PDB file of C-alpha atoms in Angstrom:
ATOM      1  CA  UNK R  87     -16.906  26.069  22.270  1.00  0.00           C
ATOM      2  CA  UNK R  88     -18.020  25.394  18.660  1.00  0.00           C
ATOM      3  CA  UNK R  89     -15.930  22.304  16.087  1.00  0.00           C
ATOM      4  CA  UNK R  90     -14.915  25.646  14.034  1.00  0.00           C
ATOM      5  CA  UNK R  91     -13.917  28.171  16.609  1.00  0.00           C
ATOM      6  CA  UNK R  92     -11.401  25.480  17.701  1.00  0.00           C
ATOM      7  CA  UNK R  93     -10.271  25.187  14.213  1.00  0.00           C
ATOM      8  CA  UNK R  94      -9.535  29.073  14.078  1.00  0.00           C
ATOM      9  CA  UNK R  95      -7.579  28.800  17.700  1.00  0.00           C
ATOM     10  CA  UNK R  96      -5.667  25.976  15.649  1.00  0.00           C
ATOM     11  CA  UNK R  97      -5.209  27.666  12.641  1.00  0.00           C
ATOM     12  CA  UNK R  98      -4.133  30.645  14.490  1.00  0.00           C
ATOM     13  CA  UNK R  99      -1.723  28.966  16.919  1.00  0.00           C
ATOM     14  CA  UNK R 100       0.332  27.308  13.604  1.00  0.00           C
ATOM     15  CA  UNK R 101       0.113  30.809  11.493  1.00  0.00           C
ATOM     16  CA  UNK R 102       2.664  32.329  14.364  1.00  0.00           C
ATOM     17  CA  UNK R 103       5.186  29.871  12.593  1.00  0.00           C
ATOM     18  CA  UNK R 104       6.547  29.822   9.064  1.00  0.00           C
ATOM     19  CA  UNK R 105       8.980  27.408   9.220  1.00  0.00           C
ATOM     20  CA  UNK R 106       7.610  23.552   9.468  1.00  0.00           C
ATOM     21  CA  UNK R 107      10.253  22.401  11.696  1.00  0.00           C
ATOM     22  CA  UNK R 108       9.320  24.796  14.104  1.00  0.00           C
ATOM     23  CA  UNK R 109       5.286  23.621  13.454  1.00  0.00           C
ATOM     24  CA  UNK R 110       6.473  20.293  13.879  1.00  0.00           C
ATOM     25  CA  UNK R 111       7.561  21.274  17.103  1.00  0.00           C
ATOM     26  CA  UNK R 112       4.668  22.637  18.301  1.00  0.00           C
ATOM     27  CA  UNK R 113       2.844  20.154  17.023  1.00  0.00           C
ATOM     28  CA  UNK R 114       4.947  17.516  19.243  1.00  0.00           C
ATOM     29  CA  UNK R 115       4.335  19.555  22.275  1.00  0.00           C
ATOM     30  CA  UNK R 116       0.684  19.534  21.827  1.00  0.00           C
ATOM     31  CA  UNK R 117       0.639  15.476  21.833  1.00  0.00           C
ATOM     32  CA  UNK R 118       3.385  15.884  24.689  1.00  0.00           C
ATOM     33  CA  UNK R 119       0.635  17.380  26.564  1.00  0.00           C
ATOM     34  CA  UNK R 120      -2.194  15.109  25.999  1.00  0.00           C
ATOM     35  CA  UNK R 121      -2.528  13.093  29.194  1.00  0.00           C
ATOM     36  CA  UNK R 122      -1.425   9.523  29.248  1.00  0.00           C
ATOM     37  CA  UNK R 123      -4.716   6.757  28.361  1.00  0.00           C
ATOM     38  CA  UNK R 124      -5.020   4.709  31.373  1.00  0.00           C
ATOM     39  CA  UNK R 125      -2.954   1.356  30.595  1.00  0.00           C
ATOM     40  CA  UNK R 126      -6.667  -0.599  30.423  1.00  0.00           C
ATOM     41  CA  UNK R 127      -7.796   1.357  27.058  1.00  0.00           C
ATOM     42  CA  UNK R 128      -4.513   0.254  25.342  1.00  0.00           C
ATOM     43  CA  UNK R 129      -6.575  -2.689  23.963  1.00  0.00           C
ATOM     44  CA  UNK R 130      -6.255  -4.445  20.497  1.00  0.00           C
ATOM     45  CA  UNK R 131     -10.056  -3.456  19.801  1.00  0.00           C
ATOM     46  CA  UNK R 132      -8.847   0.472  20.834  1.00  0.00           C
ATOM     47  CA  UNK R 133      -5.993   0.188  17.998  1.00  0.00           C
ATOM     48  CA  UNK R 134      -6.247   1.869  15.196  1.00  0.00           C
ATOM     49  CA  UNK R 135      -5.939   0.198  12.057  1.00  0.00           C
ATOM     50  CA  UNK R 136      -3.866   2.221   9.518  1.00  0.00           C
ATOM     51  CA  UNK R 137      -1.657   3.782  11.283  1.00  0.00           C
ATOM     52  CA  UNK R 138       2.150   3.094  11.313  1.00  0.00           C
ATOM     53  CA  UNK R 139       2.686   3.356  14.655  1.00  0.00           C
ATOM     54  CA  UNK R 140       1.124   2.314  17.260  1.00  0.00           C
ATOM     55  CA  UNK R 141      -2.015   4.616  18.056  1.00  0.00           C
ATOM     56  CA  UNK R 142      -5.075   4.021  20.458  1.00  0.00           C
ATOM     57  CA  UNK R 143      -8.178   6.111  20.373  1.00  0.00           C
ATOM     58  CA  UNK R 144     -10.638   5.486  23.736  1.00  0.00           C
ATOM     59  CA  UNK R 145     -14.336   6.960  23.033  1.00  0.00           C
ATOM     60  CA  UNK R 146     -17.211   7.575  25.462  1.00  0.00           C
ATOM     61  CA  UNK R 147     -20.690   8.446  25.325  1.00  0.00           C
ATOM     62  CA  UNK R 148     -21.386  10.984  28.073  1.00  0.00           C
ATOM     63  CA  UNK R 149     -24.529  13.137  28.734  1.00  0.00           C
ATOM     64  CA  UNK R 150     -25.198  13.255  24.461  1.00  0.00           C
ATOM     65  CA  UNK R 151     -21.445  14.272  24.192  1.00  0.00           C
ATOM     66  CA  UNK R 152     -18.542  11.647  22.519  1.00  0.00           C
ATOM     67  CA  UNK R 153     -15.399  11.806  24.740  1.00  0.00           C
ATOM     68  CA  UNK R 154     -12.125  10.936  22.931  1.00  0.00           C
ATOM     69  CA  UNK R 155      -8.965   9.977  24.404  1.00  0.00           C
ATOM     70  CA  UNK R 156      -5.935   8.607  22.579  1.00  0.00           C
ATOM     71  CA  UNK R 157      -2.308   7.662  22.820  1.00  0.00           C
ATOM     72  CA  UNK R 158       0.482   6.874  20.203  1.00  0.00           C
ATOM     73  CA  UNK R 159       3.702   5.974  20.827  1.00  0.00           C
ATOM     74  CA  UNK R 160       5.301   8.273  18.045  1.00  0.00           C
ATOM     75  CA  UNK R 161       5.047  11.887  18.697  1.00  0.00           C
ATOM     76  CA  UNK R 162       4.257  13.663  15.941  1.00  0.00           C
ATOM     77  CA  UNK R 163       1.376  10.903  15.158  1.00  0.00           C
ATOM     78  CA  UNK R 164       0.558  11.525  19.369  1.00  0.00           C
ATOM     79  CA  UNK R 165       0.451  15.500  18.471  1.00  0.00           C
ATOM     80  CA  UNK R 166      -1.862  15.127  15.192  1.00  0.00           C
ATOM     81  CA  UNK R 167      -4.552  12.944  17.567  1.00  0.00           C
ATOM     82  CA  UNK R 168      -3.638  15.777  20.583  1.00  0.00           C
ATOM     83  CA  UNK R 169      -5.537  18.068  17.682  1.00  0.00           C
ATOM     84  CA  UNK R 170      -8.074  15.526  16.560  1.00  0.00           C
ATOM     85  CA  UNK R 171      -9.300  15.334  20.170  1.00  0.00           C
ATOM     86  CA  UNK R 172      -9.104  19.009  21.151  1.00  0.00           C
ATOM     87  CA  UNK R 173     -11.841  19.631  17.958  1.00  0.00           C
ATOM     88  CA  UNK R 174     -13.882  16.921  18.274  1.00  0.00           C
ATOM     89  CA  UNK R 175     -14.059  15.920  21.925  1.00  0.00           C
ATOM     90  CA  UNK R 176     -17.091  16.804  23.820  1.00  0.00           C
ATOM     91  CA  UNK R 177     -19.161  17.177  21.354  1.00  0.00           C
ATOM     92  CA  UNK R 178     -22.569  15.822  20.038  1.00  0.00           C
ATOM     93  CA  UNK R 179     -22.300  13.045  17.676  1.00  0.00           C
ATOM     94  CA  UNK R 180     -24.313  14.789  15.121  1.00  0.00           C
ATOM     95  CA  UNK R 181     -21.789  17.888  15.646  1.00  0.00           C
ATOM     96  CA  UNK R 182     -18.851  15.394  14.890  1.00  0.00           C
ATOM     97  CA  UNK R 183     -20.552  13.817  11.719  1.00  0.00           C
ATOM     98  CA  UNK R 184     -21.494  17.362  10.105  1.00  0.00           C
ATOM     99  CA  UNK R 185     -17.428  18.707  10.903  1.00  0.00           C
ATOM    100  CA  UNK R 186     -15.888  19.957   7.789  1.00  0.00           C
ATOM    101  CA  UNK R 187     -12.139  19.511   9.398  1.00  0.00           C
ATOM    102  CA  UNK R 188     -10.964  22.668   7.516  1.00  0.00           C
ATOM    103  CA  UNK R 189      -7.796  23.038  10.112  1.00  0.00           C
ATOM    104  CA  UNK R 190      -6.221  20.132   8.688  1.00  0.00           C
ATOM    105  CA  UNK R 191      -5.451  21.962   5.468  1.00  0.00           C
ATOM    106  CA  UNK R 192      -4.787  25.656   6.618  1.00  0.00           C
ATOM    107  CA  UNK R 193      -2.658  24.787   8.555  1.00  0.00           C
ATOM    108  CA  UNK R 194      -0.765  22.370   5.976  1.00  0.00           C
ATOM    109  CA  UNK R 195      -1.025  19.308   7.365  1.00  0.00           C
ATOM    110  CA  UNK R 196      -2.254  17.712   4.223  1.00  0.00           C
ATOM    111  CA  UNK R 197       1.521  18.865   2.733  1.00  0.00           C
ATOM    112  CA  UNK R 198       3.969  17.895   4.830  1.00  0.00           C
ATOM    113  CA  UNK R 199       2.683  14.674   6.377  1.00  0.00           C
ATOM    114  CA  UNK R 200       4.688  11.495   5.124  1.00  0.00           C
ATOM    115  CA  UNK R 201       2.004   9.286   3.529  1.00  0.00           C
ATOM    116  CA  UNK R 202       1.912   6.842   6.141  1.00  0.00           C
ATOM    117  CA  UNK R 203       1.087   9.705   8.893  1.00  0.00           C
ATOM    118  CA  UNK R 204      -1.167  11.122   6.283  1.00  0.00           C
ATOM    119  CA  UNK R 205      -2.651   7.799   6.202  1.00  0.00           C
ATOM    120  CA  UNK R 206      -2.631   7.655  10.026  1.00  0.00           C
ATOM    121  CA  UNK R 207      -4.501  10.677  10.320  1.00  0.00           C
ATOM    122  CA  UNK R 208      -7.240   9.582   8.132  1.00  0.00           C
ATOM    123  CA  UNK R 209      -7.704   6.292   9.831  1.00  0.00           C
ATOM    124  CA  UNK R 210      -7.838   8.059  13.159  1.00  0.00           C
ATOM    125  CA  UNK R 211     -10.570  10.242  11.811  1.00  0.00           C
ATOM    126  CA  UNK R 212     -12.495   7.687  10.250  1.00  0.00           C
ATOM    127  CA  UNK R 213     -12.377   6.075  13.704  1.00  0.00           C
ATOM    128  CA  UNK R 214     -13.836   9.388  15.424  1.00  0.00           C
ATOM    129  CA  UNK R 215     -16.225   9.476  13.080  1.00  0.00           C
ATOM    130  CA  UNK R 216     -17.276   6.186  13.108  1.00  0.00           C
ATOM    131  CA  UNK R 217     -17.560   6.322  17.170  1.00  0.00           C
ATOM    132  CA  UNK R 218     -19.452   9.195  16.564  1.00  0.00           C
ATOM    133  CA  UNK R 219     -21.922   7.565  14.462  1.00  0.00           C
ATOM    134  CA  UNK R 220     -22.341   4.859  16.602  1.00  0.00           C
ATOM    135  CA  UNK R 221     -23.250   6.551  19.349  1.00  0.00           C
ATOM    136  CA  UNK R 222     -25.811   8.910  17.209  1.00  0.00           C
ATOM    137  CA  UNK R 223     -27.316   5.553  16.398  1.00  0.00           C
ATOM    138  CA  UNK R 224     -27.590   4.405  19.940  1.00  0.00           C
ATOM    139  CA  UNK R 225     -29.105   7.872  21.152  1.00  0.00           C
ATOM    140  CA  UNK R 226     -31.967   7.451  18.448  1.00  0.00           C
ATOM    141  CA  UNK R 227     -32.871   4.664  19.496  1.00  0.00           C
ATOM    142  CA  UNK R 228     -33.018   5.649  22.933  1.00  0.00           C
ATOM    143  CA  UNK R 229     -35.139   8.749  22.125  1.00  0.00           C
ATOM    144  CA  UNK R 230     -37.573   6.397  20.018  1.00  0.00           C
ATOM    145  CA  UNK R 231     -41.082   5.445  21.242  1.00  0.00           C
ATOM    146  CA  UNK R 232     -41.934   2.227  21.415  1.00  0.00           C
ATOM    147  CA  UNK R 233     -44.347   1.607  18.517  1.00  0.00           C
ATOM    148  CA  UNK R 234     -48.059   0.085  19.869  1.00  0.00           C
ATOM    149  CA  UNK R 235     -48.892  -3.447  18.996  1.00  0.00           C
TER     150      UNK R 235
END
């Protein structure tokens, strides 16, 4: 599935509700059903900087698709990663770099997020993106001839 027919699902899913307590909600069951990170990912270097609370974000570099995973220990902040992962995982690095994260606003994140979750959720997406461009960098290389001497 496409970065922007996720967004629509998401978009979708939130437009049901009117009331932000009861998006909230639905927003905490979403991180309430991210699985758990294995205990061995919840590493200082896997921390996010920026963030509040506690959040770890676990990326992986399979078959020329980036494979998030994350944790937090508040729930809301576990629920807005839970939605950050469900767009972005399994997909190409280049797919990740070019995503124009349109959910985030139609669905009014950007309006009722405290500034330090609004704050979380940009470091959490800088991180993405910045695994993301990483591991574009490494599969260049990889594709690259070696030049003659």
């Amino acid at each position: 599935m496409i970065i922007n027919e996720i967004q629509d699902e998401i978009i979708e899913e939130f437009s049901v509700f009117n009331d932000w307590m009861d998006k909230y909600s639905l927003l905490i069951e979403m991180g309430n059903l991210l699985p758990p990170l294995e205990e061995k990912y919840r590493t200082k270097s896997n921390l996010i900087e920026g963030c509040q609370s506690r959040v770890w974000l676990q990326s992986d570099f399979e078959n020329g698709k980036v494979i998030f995973q994350g944790e937090s220990d508040a729930v809301i902040v576990k629920g807005i990663m839970a939605l950050l992962i469900r767009v972005l995982s399994a997909h190409t690095p280049q797919e990740i770099l070019q995503a124009d994260l349109y959910f985030i606003k139609k669905i009014g994140l950007t309006h009722h997020l405290s500034p330090a979750r609004s704050n979380g959720l940009l470091s959490m997406l800088k991180q993405m993106k910045m695994y993301a461009l990483a591991c574009n960098n490494c599969e260049i290389k990889a594709n690259q001839k070696p030049k003659p001497i």
